[in-house]
Amino acid sequence: MDKNISELQNGEFGSIKEAIQKYFSFWPFYLISIFICLICAIIFLRYAEYKYESVSVMQIIDKSQDSEMALPTAMTIFNRSMINLDNEIGVLNSYRIHEKVVQKLNSNVMYYTKGSIKSFEDNFNDWFADFELDLHIDPNEIEYKSTFNISLLEGKLSVQHFDHNDNLVYSIDFPELSTKNSSHKLPFDLKINKYNQNELDKFIVFTPKDFTVKSFMKKVVVTKNGNESDQLKISIKHPNKKIGDLYLNTLMSEFDKDGIIDRQQEYKSTVDFVDSRSEILLKELEKIELRKQSFKEINNLSDIQSFSSANTEQKLNYDNELFKAKSQKDLIDYLKQSIESDKYKLMPLNIGIEDTDINSLITQFNEIVKERNRYLISFGKNNPYLKNLERNIDDFTKNIISSINNYSVTLDISIKNLEKKEGEFEQMYFNIPKNEKILRSIQRELEVKESLFLLLLQKREEAAINFAVVKPSIKIIDFARGENQSVSPNKIVIYFFSLIVSLILPTFILFLIFFFDNKIHLRKQIEQNIDLPIIAEIPHINSKEDLKISDAKYSRNLISESIRMLIGNLNFILFGKEFRKKRNNIILVTSSIKGEGKTLVSTNFAISLTSKFKKILLIGSDLRNPQIHKLLNLPKETKGLTNFIHQGESYKKYVINYNGLDILLSGVIPPNPTQILSSNEYEKFIEKVSSDYDYVVIDSAPCLLVSDTFEISKLADTTLYVIRANHSKTELFDFINNCKENSKINNINIVFNGVGNSKSYGYKYAYQYGYKYMYKYNYGYSYGYSGNK
């Protein structure tokens, strides 16, 4: 169990820790990023447009309780609301309502104060300290955006007109702070009575009404104020909280008026019905009066005496009932004519019809018609729900007409029976003069029409009163109230976002750098990709003075110390007695590409060996781009390996002693270095020096693109293969593994050069060293000849 935990910590947790250390090593970049992002946040907050939220709350009043004739339903009995808040939200969000608000407030005419960086929209009353403004155009007729810049300078007024593309149209200067006493073509007159010193630059923006309406529709948000509530919460975010407050209050007012008008339609329909029928009744009354007058004149009748005292109470009752029946019959006929004229028109309510079923159907019919009218505002005519409402209206219309017909038949039967009874009583008055009977008939008809006319006038007055005192459609809980604290931009969010960006941005950039980085930085990379021993790590050197070759016997610089560690590790491979007996004293130093430091390693290695052995030879076998002479400050023209092989002389003639180290430079750069290194002369030379010297160190050419090193590798007993941190690429792992698997190079041991220059990758040493030198091959991966070197 403990072993598994240890492996987990060394595995996943170790990788996470290394990754964190790798990124954290770039902490100066994070500090710079945080500083820059915070400065950007401060600048953004300084010049951003701040928006303030205004909030209002209103309650929708249940319209089902308005009518006194409304019958109780299951919803009202259990105190359940009949309000559909989604419909009300749809009306509040409708273009029609917002258009009324924009028209009332002239919101498409906006007033601004120009600042040094940004401009601020002002409420109309706060534009100047004291001013007068008269518009000469109808704001509803504005078709294109236009801007009028107003500048105040030394008691004079200057106005510049810009079109919707911000092109200057014209400019007018006025001799005083008023445009009223001058002829101009401005769409307004402005007189400034008083202004503040910071109000020298203002401008007016005229925008099309449609654009402004849609802009406010996007800004206004309507939500339910609870699941079981009839209240709606309305909010708007605007740069000027006074404008936001005024817009919300006006929106609620217009919504209330729209609801009141909707409720007034039913009473208006009753008034219109009574007015139309009253005109007909007046004409009929005039005809009856004229007929009565003519009958009296023809028959010389000056007065009609009351009926005989023998008229019983029963006869009077029948007369009254007959009067009521005929009145109901006329009302039913008038109502039926009204229904057949327009099926989607509100029916008159409470006009005196005594049938409760008909009155109840009319009430329900009107509710459906009003609901259809509300949906017609928000939806198209082909909306499925609207079609369903129209079918319900048609069904109610048929039911009402059917009820009217049934009630009419009932009235006809009642009238017929009453007239029959009255006829029976007429037999009792056969002695009454005929003229008197006719006159009485005329008088009765006149009374019926008068009574009906008075009834309709009474109903008209009731409807007119209800029309005037209709209940409001909403109750305002809270008027619009803007907060002093801006909601956009949120300073805390902006600062937090800038901090997150300041961390993410450098992390992302570093991730891309790490992702596309193909350089070898850490010893761990070598160990994971190459199964070869790493016998030494050479530190990175920053100072050029430390790169100079010194006497290894006394030097205590970083390179000398690391070379001594290299020699100590080689004791287990090469310097033991058993190996000395086998004469394993040929050490090849090579690398994959230029710039990895093989010459520096081979030279310092050879010099360090002189502290333990007397006879050490360093051979410059890099015939293409020799560098030993640069490190030792020797002339480039010094003869060496190529000269004695070409001339067949003794090599000792060309050996140079440097502080006890014998050095054979490469000599003149030949045109055929591979042939020289693969020749028998070179092989015999290596055998000779192997017996003459304790150890021979060969500085060879990089072996990635040329075969020179492979030709002499078979002569070496061990190979020091140099890899340089932050320089050698990871693609070289495959090449080194191939050299090992195919035995192209004997006894390979890795020397990791330039260590300590990878601190940014989480690689540090206690002794804090570095390594840097100028190894100037004139070729990159293309290894060629250069005869002038």
JSON list of N, CA and C in Angstrom, two decimals, residues 365 442 618:
[
{"chain": "A", "resi": 365, "resn": "PHE", "atom": "N", "xyz": [-69.19, 35.75, -24.09]},
{"chain": "A", "resi": 365, "resn": "PHE", "atom": "CA", "xyz": [-68.84, 36.09, -25.47]},
{"chain": "A", "resi": 365, "resn": "PHE", "atom": "C", "xyz": [-67.89, 37.30, -25.49]},
{"chain": "A", "resi": 442, "resn": "ILE", "atom": "N", "xyz": [-103.52, 53.65, -30.09]},
{"chain": "A", "resi": 442, "resn": "ILE", "atom": "CA", "xyz": [-102.40, 54.52, -30.48]},
{"chain": "A", "resi": 442, "resn": "ILE", "atom": "C", "xyz": [-101.63, 54.98, -29.24]},
{"chain": "A", "resi": 618, "resn": "LEU", "atom": "N", "xyz": [46.27, 14.89, -27.54]},
{"chain": "A", "resi": 618, "resn": "LEU", "atom": "CA", "xyz": [44.99, 15.36, -28.07]},
{"chain": "A", "resi": 618, "resn": "LEU", "atom": "C", "xyz": [45.13, 15.50, -29.57]}
]
